[in-house]
PDB file of C-alpha atoms and ligand atoms in Angstrom:
ATOM      1  CA  UNK A   1      15.044  27.593  -7.135  1.00 55.00           C
ATOM      2  CA  UNK A   2      11.414  26.253  -6.438  1.00 63.00           C
ATOM      3  CA  UNK A   3       9.136  25.878  -9.116  1.00 74.00           C
ATOM      4  CA  UNK A   4       5.373  26.803  -8.953  1.00 84.00           C
ATOM      5  CA  UNK A   5       3.177  24.179  -9.111  1.00 94.00           C
ATOM      6  CA  UNK A   6       0.559  24.642 -12.197  1.00 95.00           C
ATOM      7  CA  UNK A   7      -0.269  20.965 -13.368  1.00 97.00           C
ATOM      8  CA  UNK A   8      -2.538  18.170 -12.048  1.00 97.00           C
ATOM      9  CA  UNK A   9      -2.440  14.858 -13.571  1.00 98.00           C
ATOM     10  CA  UNK A  10      -5.731  12.855 -12.943  1.00 97.00           C
ATOM     11  CA  UNK A  11      -5.405   9.052 -14.176  1.00 96.00           C
ATOM     12  CA  UNK A  12      -8.536   7.679 -15.465  1.00 94.00           C
ATOM     13  CA  UNK A  13      -7.337   4.795 -17.739  1.00 94.00           C
ATOM     14  CA  UNK A  14      -7.937   1.723 -15.157  1.00 92.00           C
ATOM     15  CA  UNK A  15      -9.953  -0.915 -16.250  1.00 91.00           C
ATOM     16  CA  UNK A  16     -12.468  -0.624 -13.215  1.00 89.00           C
ATOM     17  CA  UNK A  17     -12.723  -4.372 -12.821  1.00 91.00           C
ATOM     18  CA  UNK A  18     -14.242  -3.956  -9.231  1.00 91.00           C
ATOM     19  CA  UNK A  19     -17.205  -2.067 -10.694  1.00 91.00           C
ATOM     20  CA  UNK A  20     -18.199  -4.290 -13.579  1.00 94.00           C
ATOM     21  CA  UNK A  21     -20.441  -4.585 -15.205  1.00 94.00           C
ATOM     22  CA  UNK A  22     -20.814  -0.787 -15.230  1.00 91.00           C
ATOM     23  CA  UNK A  23     -17.224   0.020 -16.289  1.00 89.00           C
ATOM     24  CA  UNK A  24     -17.391  -2.502 -19.305  1.00 89.00           C
ATOM     25  CA  UNK A  25     -18.044   0.464 -21.723  1.00 86.00           C
ATOM     26  CA  UNK A  26     -17.663   3.486 -19.223  1.00 88.00           C
ATOM     27  CA  UNK A  27     -14.777   4.942 -17.221  1.00 91.00           C
ATOM     28  CA  UNK A  28     -15.389   4.531 -13.475  1.00 91.00           C
ATOM     29  CA  UNK A  29     -14.296   8.123 -13.133  1.00 93.00           C
ATOM     30  CA  UNK A  30     -17.607   9.012 -14.992  1.00 94.00           C
ATOM     31  CA  UNK A  31     -20.007   7.402 -12.723  1.00 94.00           C
ATOM     32  CA  UNK A  32     -22.301   9.984 -11.381  1.00 95.00           C
ATOM     33  CA  UNK A  33     -22.529  11.006  -7.670  1.00 96.00           C
ATOM     34  CA  UNK A  34     -26.070  11.861  -8.039  1.00 96.00           C
ATOM     35  CA  UNK A  35     -25.848  13.927 -11.316  1.00 94.00           C
ATOM     36  CA  UNK A  36     -22.094  15.016 -11.470  1.00 95.00           C
ATOM     37  CA  UNK A  37     -19.540  12.703 -12.599  1.00 95.00           C
ATOM     38  CA  UNK A  38     -16.828  12.094 -10.030  1.00 95.00           C
ATOM     39  CA  UNK A  39     -14.149  13.322 -12.452  1.00 95.00           C
ATOM     40  CA  UNK A  40     -15.947  16.832 -12.459  1.00 95.00           C
ATOM     41  CA  UNK A  41     -15.127  16.780  -8.688  1.00 96.00           C
ATOM     42  CA  UNK A  42     -11.773  16.119  -9.109  1.00 95.00           C
ATOM     43  CA  UNK A  43     -11.177  18.632 -11.721  1.00 96.00           C
ATOM     44  CA  UNK A  44     -12.878  21.101  -9.569  1.00 95.00           C
ATOM     45  CA  UNK A  45     -10.619  20.226  -6.641  1.00 97.00           C
ATOM     46  CA  UNK A  46      -7.512  20.928  -8.838  1.00 96.00           C
ATOM     47  CA  UNK A  47      -8.977  24.530  -9.972  1.00 96.00           C
ATOM     48  CA  UNK A  48      -9.690  25.385  -6.630  1.00 95.00           C
ATOM     49  CA  UNK A  49      -6.355  24.607  -5.626  1.00 96.00           C
ATOM     50  CA  UNK A  50      -5.002  26.936  -8.064  1.00 95.00           C
ATOM     51  CA  UNK A  51      -4.108  24.612 -10.511  1.00 96.00           C
ATOM     52  CA  UNK A  52      -3.923  25.629 -14.356  1.00 93.00           C
ATOM     53  CA  UNK A  53      -3.632  22.672 -16.544  1.00 95.00           C
ATOM     54  CA  UNK A  54      -5.371  19.275 -15.865  1.00 96.00           C
ATOM     55  CA  UNK A  55      -4.088  16.305 -17.648  1.00 97.00           C
ATOM     56  CA  UNK A  56      -6.404  13.547 -17.949  1.00 96.00           C
ATOM     57  CA  UNK A  57      -4.801   9.989 -18.677  1.00 96.00           C
ATOM     58  CA  UNK A  58      -7.521   8.071 -20.464  1.00 94.00           C
ATOM     59  CA  UNK A  59      -7.441   4.705 -22.320  1.00 91.00           C
ATOM     60  CA  UNK A  60      -8.276   4.403 -26.039  1.00 85.00           C
ATOM     61  CA  UNK A  61     -11.692   2.670 -25.075  1.00 75.00           C
ATOM     62  CA  UNK A  62     -12.991   5.602 -22.824  1.00 75.00           C
ATOM     63  CA  UNK A  63     -14.005   8.483 -25.416  1.00 82.00           C
ATOM     64  CA  UNK A  64     -17.096   9.594 -23.242  1.00 89.00           C
ATOM     65  CA  UNK A  65     -14.472  11.493 -21.119  1.00 93.00           C
ATOM     66  CA  UNK A  66     -13.337  13.664 -23.941  1.00 92.00           C
ATOM     67  CA  UNK A  67     -16.889  14.379 -25.150  1.00 91.00           C
ATOM     68  CA  UNK A  68     -18.132  15.258 -21.642  1.00 93.00           C
ATOM     69  CA  UNK A  69     -15.513  18.127 -21.458  1.00 92.00           C
ATOM     70  CA  UNK A  70     -15.592  19.195 -25.109  1.00 91.00           C
ATOM     71  CA  UNK A  71     -18.112  21.752 -26.544  1.00 93.00           C
ATOM     72  CA  UNK A  72     -21.377  20.628 -28.033  1.00 93.00           C
ATOM     73  CA  UNK A  73     -23.013  23.503 -29.479  1.00 94.00           C
ATOM     74  CA  UNK A  74     -25.989  21.666 -31.358  1.00 95.00           C
ATOM     75  CA  UNK A  75     -27.023  20.121 -27.748  1.00 94.00           C
ATOM     76  CA  UNK A  76     -26.578  23.864 -26.249  1.00 94.00           C
ATOM     77  CA  UNK A  77     -28.871  25.304 -29.025  1.00 95.00           C
ATOM     78  CA  UNK A  78     -31.355  22.536 -28.691  1.00 94.00           C
ATOM     79  CA  UNK A  79     -31.668  23.225 -24.753  1.00 95.00           C
ATOM     80  CA  UNK A  80     -32.109  26.799 -25.606  1.00 95.00           C
ATOM     81  CA  UNK A  81     -34.818  26.293 -28.100  1.00 95.00           C
ATOM     82  CA  UNK A  82     -36.587  24.199 -25.305  1.00 94.00           C
ATOM     83  CA  UNK A  83     -36.460  27.002 -22.952  1.00 96.00           C
ATOM     84  CA  UNK A  84     -33.735  25.111 -20.814  1.00 95.00           C
ATOM     85  CA  UNK A  85     -31.237  28.024 -20.594  1.00 95.00           C
ATOM     86  CA  UNK A  86     -30.030  26.923 -17.323  1.00 92.00           C
ATOM     87  CA  UNK A  87     -29.293  23.473 -18.520  1.00 93.00           C
ATOM     88  CA  UNK A  88     -27.460  24.830 -21.581  1.00 94.00           C
ATOM     89  CA  UNK A  89     -25.103  27.208 -19.390  1.00 93.00           C
ATOM     90  CA  UNK A  90     -24.441  24.150 -17.440  1.00 91.00           C
ATOM     91  CA  UNK A  91     -23.150  21.843 -20.334  1.00 92.00           C
ATOM     92  CA  UNK A  92     -21.281  24.971 -21.770  1.00 93.00           C
ATOM     93  CA  UNK A  93     -19.466  25.510 -18.722  1.00 90.00           C
ATOM     94  CA  UNK A  94     -17.894  21.821 -18.743  1.00 91.00           C
ATOM     95  CA  UNK A  95     -16.002  23.014 -21.922  1.00 88.00           C
ATOM     96  CA  UNK A  96     -14.486  25.990 -20.356  1.00 88.00           C
ATOM     97  CA  UNK A  97     -13.773  25.081 -16.834  1.00 86.00           C
ATOM     98  CA  UNK A  98     -10.098  24.091 -17.233  1.00 87.00           C
ATOM     99  CA  UNK A  99      -7.504  23.734 -19.641  1.00 92.00           C
ATOM    100  CA  UNK A 100      -7.474  19.972 -20.375  1.00 94.00           C
ATOM    101  CA  UNK A 101      -4.622  18.114 -21.961  1.00 94.00           C
ATOM    102  CA  UNK A 102      -5.311  14.173 -22.648  1.00 95.00           C
ATOM    103  CA  UNK A 103      -2.571  11.673 -22.533  1.00 96.00           C
ATOM    104  CA  UNK A 104      -3.629   8.060 -23.710  1.00 95.00           C
ATOM    105  CA  UNK A 105      -2.182   5.103 -21.932  1.00 96.00           C
ATOM    106  CA  UNK A 106      -2.485   2.520 -24.501  1.00 94.00           C
ATOM    107  CA  UNK A 107      -2.028  -0.421 -22.338  1.00 92.00           C
ATOM    108  CA  UNK A 108      -3.364  -0.656 -18.673  1.00 93.00           C
ATOM    109  CA  UNK A 109       0.139  -1.515 -17.123  1.00 94.00           C
ATOM    110  CA  UNK A 110      -0.731   0.075 -13.834  1.00 94.00           C
ATOM    111  CA  UNK A 111      -0.781   3.481 -11.994  1.00 95.00           C
ATOM    112  CA  UNK A 112       3.024   3.921 -12.324  1.00 96.00           C
ATOM    113  CA  UNK A 113       3.098   3.429 -15.910  1.00 97.00           C
ATOM    114  CA  UNK A 114      -0.029   5.676 -16.428  1.00 97.00           C
ATOM    115  CA  UNK A 115       2.105   8.615 -14.418  1.00 97.00           C
ATOM    116  CA  UNK A 116       5.026   7.828 -16.521  1.00 97.00           C
ATOM    117  CA  UNK A 117       2.931   8.374 -19.709  1.00 97.00           C
ATOM    118  CA  UNK A 118       2.926  12.042 -18.738  1.00 97.00           C
ATOM    119  CA  UNK A 119       6.781  12.439 -18.915  1.00 96.00           C
ATOM    120  CA  UNK A 120       6.663  14.735 -22.128  1.00 96.00           C
ATOM    121  CA  UNK A 121       3.653  16.976 -20.933  1.00 96.00           C
ATOM    122  CA  UNK A 122       5.077  17.522 -17.398  1.00 96.00           C
ATOM    123  CA  UNK A 123       8.700  18.231 -18.236  1.00 92.00           C
ATOM    124  CA  UNK A 124      10.545  19.168 -15.374  1.00 92.00           C
ATOM    125  CA  UNK A 125       7.731  20.695 -13.298  1.00 95.00           C
ATOM    126  CA  UNK A 126       6.240  19.453  -9.856  1.00 96.00           C
ATOM    127  CA  UNK A 127       2.550  18.252 -10.186  1.00 98.00           C
ATOM    128  CA  UNK A 128      -0.085  16.939  -8.135  1.00 98.00           C
ATOM    129  CA  UNK A 129      -1.779  13.851  -8.815  1.00 98.00           C
ATOM    130  CA  UNK A 130      -5.404  13.302  -8.260  1.00 98.00           C
ATOM    131  CA  UNK A 131      -6.798   9.656  -8.361  1.00 95.00           C
ATOM    132  CA  UNK A 132      -9.829   9.641 -10.418  1.00 86.00           C
ATOM    133  CA  UNK A 133     -11.663   7.203  -8.164  1.00 87.00           C
ATOM    134  CA  UNK A 134     -10.886   8.771  -4.919  1.00 93.00           C
ATOM    135  CA  UNK A 135     -13.330  11.453  -3.768  1.00 96.00           C
ATOM    136  CA  UNK A 136     -11.941  13.749  -1.030  1.00 97.00           C
ATOM    137  CA  UNK A 137     -14.121  16.440   0.401  1.00 96.00           C
ATOM    138  CA  UNK A 138     -12.926  18.958   3.013  1.00 96.00           C
ATOM    139  CA  UNK A 139     -16.149  21.399   3.850  1.00 92.00           C
ATOM    140  CA  UNK A 140     -14.202  23.273   6.537  1.00 89.00           C
ATOM    141  CA  UNK A 141     -11.388  24.624   4.885  1.00 95.00           C
ATOM    142  CA  UNK A 142      -8.749  24.153   1.861  1.00 97.00           C
ATOM    143  CA  UNK A 143      -9.229  21.145  -0.267  1.00 97.00           C
ATOM    144  CA  UNK A 144      -6.634  18.112  -0.164  1.00 98.00           C
ATOM    145  CA  UNK A 145      -4.635  19.291  -3.101  1.00 98.00           C
ATOM    146  CA  UNK A 146      -4.211  23.086  -1.806  1.00 97.00           C
ATOM    147  CA  UNK A 147      -3.237  21.534   1.583  1.00 98.00           C
ATOM    148  CA  UNK A 148      -0.323  19.536  -0.062  1.00 98.00           C
ATOM    149  CA  UNK A 149       0.609  22.446  -2.176  1.00 97.00           C
ATOM    150  CA  UNK A 150       0.955  24.647   0.726  1.00 97.00           C
ATOM    151  CA  UNK A 151       3.209  22.077   2.598  1.00 97.00           C
ATOM    152  CA  UNK A 152       5.240  21.665  -0.730  1.00 96.00           C
ATOM    153  CA  UNK A 153       5.930  25.411  -0.701  1.00 95.00           C
ATOM    154  CA  UNK A 154       7.276  25.276   2.823  1.00 94.00           C
ATOM    155  CA  UNK A 155       9.196  21.757   2.641  1.00 94.00           C
ATOM    156  CA  UNK A 156      10.013  21.241  -1.079  1.00 93.00           C
ATOM    157  CA  UNK A 157       9.691  17.488  -0.839  1.00 94.00           C
ATOM    158  CA  UNK A 158       7.476  15.185  -2.842  1.00 97.00           C
ATOM    159  CA  UNK A 159       4.332  14.206  -0.719  1.00 97.00           C
ATOM    160  CA  UNK A 160       2.035  11.294  -0.262  1.00 97.00           C
ATOM    161  CA  UNK A 161      -1.673  11.853   1.123  1.00 97.00           C
ATOM    162  CA  UNK A 162      -2.429   9.446   3.719  1.00 97.00           C
ATOM    163  CA  UNK A 163      -5.098   8.510   6.483  1.00 96.00           C
ATOM    164  CA  UNK A 164      -5.325   5.949   9.170  1.00 95.00           C
ATOM    165  CA  UNK A 165      -7.683   3.158   7.898  1.00 95.00           C
ATOM    166  CA  UNK A 166      -9.553   0.532   9.929  1.00 93.00           C
ATOM    167  CA  UNK A 167      -7.955  -2.820  10.662  1.00 94.00           C
ATOM    168  CA  UNK A 168     -10.668  -4.371   7.942  1.00 92.00           C
ATOM    169  CA  UNK A 169      -9.279  -2.191   5.292  1.00 92.00           C
ATOM    170  CA  UNK A 170      -5.402  -2.415   5.707  1.00 94.00           C
ATOM    171  CA  UNK A 171      -5.164  -5.208   2.962  1.00 92.00           C
ATOM    172  CA  UNK A 172      -6.626  -2.984   0.219  1.00 89.00           C
ATOM    173  CA  UNK A 173      -3.832  -0.150   0.520  1.00 90.00           C
ATOM    174  CA  UNK A 174      -0.112   0.567   0.418  1.00 90.00           C
ATOM    175  CA  UNK A 175       0.603   0.653   4.071  1.00 94.00           C
ATOM    176  CA  UNK A 176       3.749   2.931   5.137  1.00 95.00           C
ATOM    177  CA  UNK A 177       6.254   3.100   8.114  1.00 95.00           C
ATOM    178  CA  UNK A 178       7.619   6.536   9.130  1.00 96.00           C
ATOM    179  CA  UNK A 179      11.222   7.689  10.206  1.00 94.00           C
ATOM    180  CA  UNK A 180      10.204   8.806  13.657  1.00 91.00           C
ATOM    181  CA  UNK A 181       6.753  10.045  14.587  1.00 92.00           C
ATOM    182  CA  UNK A 182       4.282  12.303  12.864  1.00 94.00           C
ATOM    183  CA  UNK A 183       4.094  15.804  13.978  1.00 95.00           C
ATOM    184  CA  UNK A 184       1.326  18.274  12.889  1.00 94.00           C
ATOM    185  CA  UNK A 185       0.026  15.751  10.456  1.00 96.00           C
ATOM    186  CA  UNK A 186       3.358  15.268   8.983  1.00 97.00           C
ATOM    187  CA  UNK A 187       5.825  12.468   8.910  1.00 97.00           C
ATOM    188  CA  UNK A 188       8.745  11.352   6.772  1.00 97.00           C
ATOM    189  CA  UNK A 189       8.350   7.845   4.628  1.00 97.00           C
ATOM    190  CA  UNK A 190      10.377   4.962   5.694  1.00 96.00           C
ATOM    191  CA  UNK A 191       9.051   2.058   3.800  1.00 95.00           C
ATOM    192  CA  UNK A 192       5.858   0.912   2.214  1.00 92.00           C
ATOM    193  CA  UNK A 193       4.017  -2.459   1.735  1.00 89.00           C
ATOM    194  CA  UNK A 194       1.521  -2.972  -0.938  1.00 84.00           C
ATOM    195  CA  UNK A 195      -1.641  -4.394   0.320  1.00 87.00           C
ATOM    196  CA  UNK A 196      -0.424  -6.328   3.284  1.00 90.00           C
ATOM    197  CA  UNK A 197      -2.247  -8.822   5.522  1.00 92.00           C
ATOM    198  CA  UNK A 198      -3.045  -7.186   8.800  1.00 93.00           C
ATOM    199  CA  UNK A 199      -0.604  -9.140  10.922  1.00 92.00           C
ATOM    200  CA  UNK A 200       2.161  -7.839   8.418  1.00 91.00           C
ATOM    201  CA  UNK A 201       1.012  -4.184   8.203  1.00 93.00           C
ATOM    202  CA  UNK A 202       3.821  -1.923   9.815  1.00 93.00           C
ATOM    203  CA  UNK A 203       0.957   0.488  10.721  1.00 94.00           C
ATOM    204  CA  UNK A 204      -2.648   1.523   9.513  1.00 95.00           C
ATOM    205  CA  UNK A 205      -1.580   4.391   7.687  1.00 96.00           C
ATOM    206  CA  UNK A 206      -2.696   4.049   4.060  1.00 96.00           C
ATOM    207  CA  UNK A 207      -1.690   5.883   0.991  1.00 93.00           C
ATOM    208  CA  UNK A 208      -5.009   7.354  -0.312  1.00 93.00           C
ATOM    209  CA  UNK A 209      -5.465   8.976  -3.676  1.00 93.00           C
ATOM    210  CA  UNK A 210      -3.472  12.144  -3.628  1.00 97.00           C
ATOM    211  CA  UNK A 211       0.409  12.828  -4.448  1.00 98.00           C
ATOM    212  CA  UNK A 212       2.695  15.828  -5.013  1.00 98.00           C
ATOM    213  CA  UNK A 213       5.402  14.489  -7.040  1.00 97.00           C
ATOM    214  CA  UNK A 214       8.393  16.045  -8.855  1.00 96.00           C
ATOM    215  CA  UNK A 215       9.886  14.977 -12.209  1.00 95.00           C
ATOM    216  CA  UNK A 216      12.376  12.917 -10.630  1.00 95.00           C
ATOM    217  CA  UNK A 217       9.560  10.521 -10.248  1.00 96.00           C
ATOM    218  CA  UNK A 218      10.036   9.448 -14.151  1.00 97.00           C
ATOM    219  CA  UNK A 219      13.390   8.348 -13.936  1.00 96.00           C
ATOM    220  CA  UNK A 220      12.727   6.073 -10.947  1.00 96.00           C
ATOM    221  CA  UNK A 221       9.432   4.812 -13.010  1.00 96.00           C
ATOM    222  CA  UNK A 222      11.593   4.034 -15.827  1.00 96.00           C
ATOM    223  CA  UNK A 223      13.629   1.610 -13.864  1.00 94.00           C
ATOM    224  CA  UNK A 224      10.621   0.181 -11.695  1.00 93.00           C
ATOM    225  CA  UNK A 225       9.920  -3.448 -12.668  1.00 91.00           C
ATOM    226  CA  UNK A 226       6.242  -4.733 -12.803  1.00 89.00           C
ATOM    227  CA  UNK A 227       5.389  -5.561  -9.247  1.00 85.00           C
ATOM    228  CA  UNK A 228       1.919  -6.779  -7.711  1.00 77.00           C
ATOM    229  CA  UNK A 229      -0.490  -8.016 -10.339  1.00 80.00           C
ATOM    230  CA  UNK A 230       2.253  -7.576 -12.913  1.00 88.00           C
ATOM    231  CA  UNK A 231       1.719  -3.747 -12.992  1.00 90.00           C
ATOM    232  CA  UNK A 232       4.132  -0.999 -12.634  1.00 93.00           C
ATOM    233  CA  UNK A 233       3.154   0.309  -9.398  1.00 91.00           C
ATOM    234  CA  UNK A 234       3.761   3.856  -8.271  1.00 93.00           C
ATOM    235  CA  UNK A 235       4.172   2.612  -4.575  1.00 91.00           C
ATOM    236  CA  UNK A 236       7.094   0.713  -5.607  1.00 92.00           C
ATOM    237  CA  UNK A 237       8.589   3.792  -7.392  1.00 94.00           C
ATOM    238  CA  UNK A 238       8.145   6.052  -4.254  1.00 94.00           C
ATOM    239  CA  UNK A 239       9.535   3.079  -1.949  1.00 93.00           C
ATOM    240  CA  UNK A 240      12.697   3.471  -3.756  1.00 93.00           C
ATOM    241  CA  UNK A 241      12.640   7.273  -3.707  1.00 95.00           C
ATOM    242  CA  UNK A 242      12.454   7.525   0.097  1.00 94.00           C
ATOM    243  CA  UNK A 243      15.607   5.862   0.350  1.00 93.00           C
ATOM    244  CA  UNK A 244      17.755   8.851  -1.021  1.00 91.00           C
ATOM    245  CA  UNK A 245      15.325  11.693  -0.742  1.00 94.00           C
ATOM    246  CA  UNK A 246      12.920  12.789   1.973  1.00 96.00           C
ATOM    247  CA  UNK A 247       9.295  11.804   1.119  1.00 97.00           C
ATOM    248  CA  UNK A 248       6.506  13.467   3.242  1.00 97.00           C
ATOM    249  CA  UNK A 249       3.789  11.320   4.208  1.00 97.00           C
ATOM    250  CA  UNK A 250       1.054  14.032   4.910  1.00 98.00           C
ATOM    251  CA  UNK A 251      -2.260  12.983   6.918  1.00 97.00           C
ATOM    252  CA  UNK A 252      -4.659  15.353   5.143  1.00 97.00           C
ATOM    253  CA  UNK A 253      -7.926  16.719   6.328  1.00 97.00           C
ATOM    254  CA  UNK A 254     -10.877  15.686   4.591  1.00 96.00           C
ATOM    255  CA  UNK A 255     -13.478  12.650   4.120  1.00 96.00           C
ATOM    256  CA  UNK A 256     -12.479  10.166   1.669  1.00 96.00           C
ATOM    257  CA  UNK A 257     -14.772   8.158  -0.554  1.00 95.00           C
ATOM    258  CA  UNK A 258     -13.439   5.206  -2.563  1.00 93.00           C
ATOM    259  CA  UNK A 259     -15.877   5.435  -5.436  1.00 93.00           C
ATOM    260  CA  UNK A 260     -14.066   2.753  -7.500  1.00 90.00           C
ATOM    261  CA  UNK A 261     -15.526   0.338  -4.866  1.00 91.00           C
ATOM    262  CA  UNK A 262     -19.173  -0.423  -4.904  1.00 93.00           C
ATOM    263  CA  UNK A 263     -19.756   0.381  -1.044  1.00 94.00           C
ATOM    264  CA  UNK A 264     -17.646   3.645  -1.178  1.00 94.00           C
ATOM    265  CA  UNK A 265     -19.692   4.704  -4.160  1.00 96.00           C
ATOM    266  CA  UNK A 266     -23.065   4.231  -2.522  1.00 97.00           C
ATOM    267  CA  UNK A 267     -21.968   5.870   0.598  1.00 96.00           C
ATOM    268  CA  UNK A 268     -20.648   9.064  -1.606  1.00 97.00           C
ATOM    269  CA  UNK A 269     -24.211   9.287  -3.247  1.00 97.00           C
ATOM    270  CA  UNK A 270     -26.218   8.976  -0.192  1.00 96.00           C
ATOM    271  CA  UNK A 271     -23.748  11.569   1.626  1.00 96.00           C
ATOM    272  CA  UNK A 272     -23.916  13.971  -1.464  1.00 96.00           C
ATOM    273  CA  UNK A 273     -27.652  13.671  -1.880  1.00 96.00           C
ATOM    274  CA  UNK A 274     -28.171  14.369   1.865  1.00 96.00           C
ATOM    275  CA  UNK A 275     -26.149  17.727   1.520  1.00 95.00           C
ATOM    276  CA  UNK A 276     -28.371  19.109  -1.507  1.00 94.00           C
ATOM    277  CA  UNK A 277     -31.496  21.219  -0.692  1.00 94.00           C
ATOM    278  CA  UNK A 278     -33.313  19.703  -3.516  1.00 93.00           C
ATOM    279  CA  UNK A 279     -32.987  16.353  -2.140  1.00 94.00           C
ATOM    280  CA  UNK A 280     -32.160  16.160   1.389  1.00 95.00           C
ATOM    281  CA  UNK A 281     -35.558  15.782   2.746  1.00 95.00           C
ATOM    282  CA  UNK A 282     -36.919  13.165   0.253  1.00 95.00           C
ATOM    283  CA  UNK A 283     -33.780  11.051   0.722  1.00 95.00           C
ATOM    284  CA  UNK A 284     -33.824  11.434   4.541  1.00 95.00           C
ATOM    285  CA  UNK A 285     -37.763  10.505   4.440  1.00 95.00           C
ATOM    286  CA  UNK A 286     -36.786   7.405   2.473  1.00 93.00           C
ATOM    287  CA  UNK A 287     -34.273   6.164   4.755  1.00 92.00           C
ATOM    288  CA  UNK A 288     -36.620   6.866   7.724  1.00 93.00           C
ATOM    289  CA  UNK A 289     -39.183   4.551   6.020  1.00 92.00           C
ATOM    290  CA  UNK A 290     -36.869   1.942   5.191  1.00 91.00           C
ATOM    291  CA  UNK A 291     -35.630   2.055   9.021  1.00 91.00           C
ATOM    292  CA  UNK A 292     -39.133   2.073  10.404  1.00 89.00           C
ATOM    293  CA  UNK A 293     -40.106  -1.021   8.370  1.00 84.00           C
ATOM    294  CA  UNK A 294     -37.067  -2.669   9.875  1.00 70.00           C
ATOM    295  CA  UNK A 295     -38.088  -2.181  13.451  1.00 65.00           C
TER     296      UNK A 295
HETATM  297  P1  UTP B   1      -6.960   1.478  -9.258  1.00 90.71           P
HETATM  298  O1  UTP B   1      -6.103   0.274  -9.282  1.00 90.71           O
HETATM  299  O2  UTP B   1      -8.206   2.024  -8.389  1.00 90.71           O
HETATM  300  O3  UTP B   1      -7.794   1.202 -10.977  1.00 90.71           O
HETATM  301  O4  UTP B   1      -6.265   2.591  -9.915  1.00 90.71           O
HETATM  302  P2  UTP B   1      -8.095   0.279 -11.541  1.00 90.71           P
HETATM  303  O5  UTP B   1      -7.191  -0.683 -11.833  1.00 90.71           O
HETATM  304  O6  UTP B   1      -9.080   0.534 -12.833  1.00 90.71           O
HETATM  305  O7  UTP B   1      -8.940  -0.592 -10.347  1.00 90.71           O
HETATM  306  P3  UTP B   1      -9.953  -2.115 -10.331  1.00 90.71           P
HETATM  307  O8  UTP B   1      -9.238  -2.693  -9.167  1.00 90.71           O
HETATM  308  O9  UTP B   1      -9.617  -2.814 -11.638  1.00 90.71           O
HETATM  309  O10 UTP B   1     -11.271  -1.809 -10.193  1.00 90.71           O
HETATM  310  C1  UTP B   1      -6.299   4.020  -9.190  1.00 90.71           C
HETATM  311  C2  UTP B   1      -6.390   5.103 -10.335  1.00 90.71           C
HETATM  312  O11 UTP B   1      -5.338   4.694 -11.481  1.00 90.71           O
HETATM  313  C3  UTP B   1      -6.004   4.749 -12.706  1.00 90.71           C
HETATM  314  C4  UTP B   1      -7.380   4.236 -12.373  1.00 90.71           C
HETATM  315  O12 UTP B   1      -8.151   4.648 -13.406  1.00 90.71           O
HETATM  316  C5  UTP B   1      -7.637   4.741 -11.030  1.00 90.71           C
HETATM  317  O13 UTP B   1      -8.157   6.312 -11.003  1.00 90.71           O
HETATM  318  N1  UTP B   1      -5.088   3.618 -13.526  1.00 90.71           N
HETATM  319  C6  UTP B   1      -5.108   2.347 -12.934  1.00 90.71           C
HETATM  320  C7  UTP B   1      -4.626   3.960 -14.628  1.00 90.71           C
HETATM  321  O14 UTP B   1      -4.813   5.281 -15.130  1.00 90.71           O
HETATM  322  N2  UTP B   1      -4.004   3.177 -15.400  1.00 90.71           N
HETATM  323  C8  UTP B   1      -3.614   1.959 -14.994  1.00 90.71           C
HETATM  324  O15 UTP B   1      -3.027   0.961 -15.856  1.00 90.71           O
HETATM  325  C9  UTP B   1      -4.258   1.621 -13.887  1.00 90.71           C
END
C-alpha cells in the first residue's frame, strides 16, 4: 500500500565552513535573502507542497532557529504598542506557519548521519529532504518538492533531485550516471561519484538539494561507513541503495541558488531584491550606476 507523504526533513546542523565568519555563531540557513531567512523559504516550500510536519535538524549551538520559529508575545505587544501592527502579525505568523519538530544532531558527522538522526521521528513513512542551504524557486508552476511528490505517487520509488551543472562546477557535487537515457526529465540511477574531477565525472548531472526517501534509507545509513571528509555521506548510502532498488533521478524545474556558498548567496539576494516592488527600482538604478562608472 502506498503511503501518503506528510513529512519534510530540513537539515540545518552543518558547520557552514564555506560561509565563515558569518556562520561562527549563526546557522547558514538563517542568512537572510534581503529580510527573510533562507530557512523560511524552505519551510514555505514544504507547506506549499502539502507537507504537514517539518522536522528541522539542528545542532546544539544554533538555538536561534528555535527562537525564530517560536512565539514571542512580549515582542509582539511591544510592536503593537509602537503602532507596528503589520510587523507584529509578521512575527506571530512565524510561530504558526507549520508544525515543527526539532531533532538535534549532536556531532556534525555529515548529511547521511543527520538524516539518520530522524529515524525515530520518521518511523516508516516516506519523506522529503530539503537541504537548508539550497534555495530552489519555480515561479511558473509547482515547487520542486511538489514536483517530486507527484512523481513518487506515480512511480513509488525514491527520488533524487538533479540538474546539469557547468563543467567548472562538476567537482563540487555528487555526479550521477544513469541506466539508459533520461525521458521526460526522469532517469534511473546507476552510480554516483562524490565531487569528482571533471575528467573523471560520468556526466554533468549533479545531485542538488532535494530528495524523496523512504524509511529503507535508515538501515542503509546504519551500515554506511564514513566516506569523503570522514563524514557519513547520504550519496554513499543512495549509491548502494540503487544496486537493488530503482532510484529515480529527476531533472527538476526551477532556478537553484547555493546559498551556502558566498557567490550563490549574493546571486540570490540580488535576484530576490530585483523581484520586489519595494526594491526593484532602487537596486536596478544602483547596478546601472556601477556599470556606467565601469564603461
Ligand atoms: P553541506 O555540506 O552544504 O553543509 O551540507 P556544511 O557541512 O555546513 O557546509 P560547509 O561546506 O562546511 O560550508 C548540506 C546540508 O546538510 C546539513 C547542512 O546544514 C546543509 O543544510 N548538514 C551537513 C547537517 O545537518 N549535518 C551535517 O553533519 C552536515
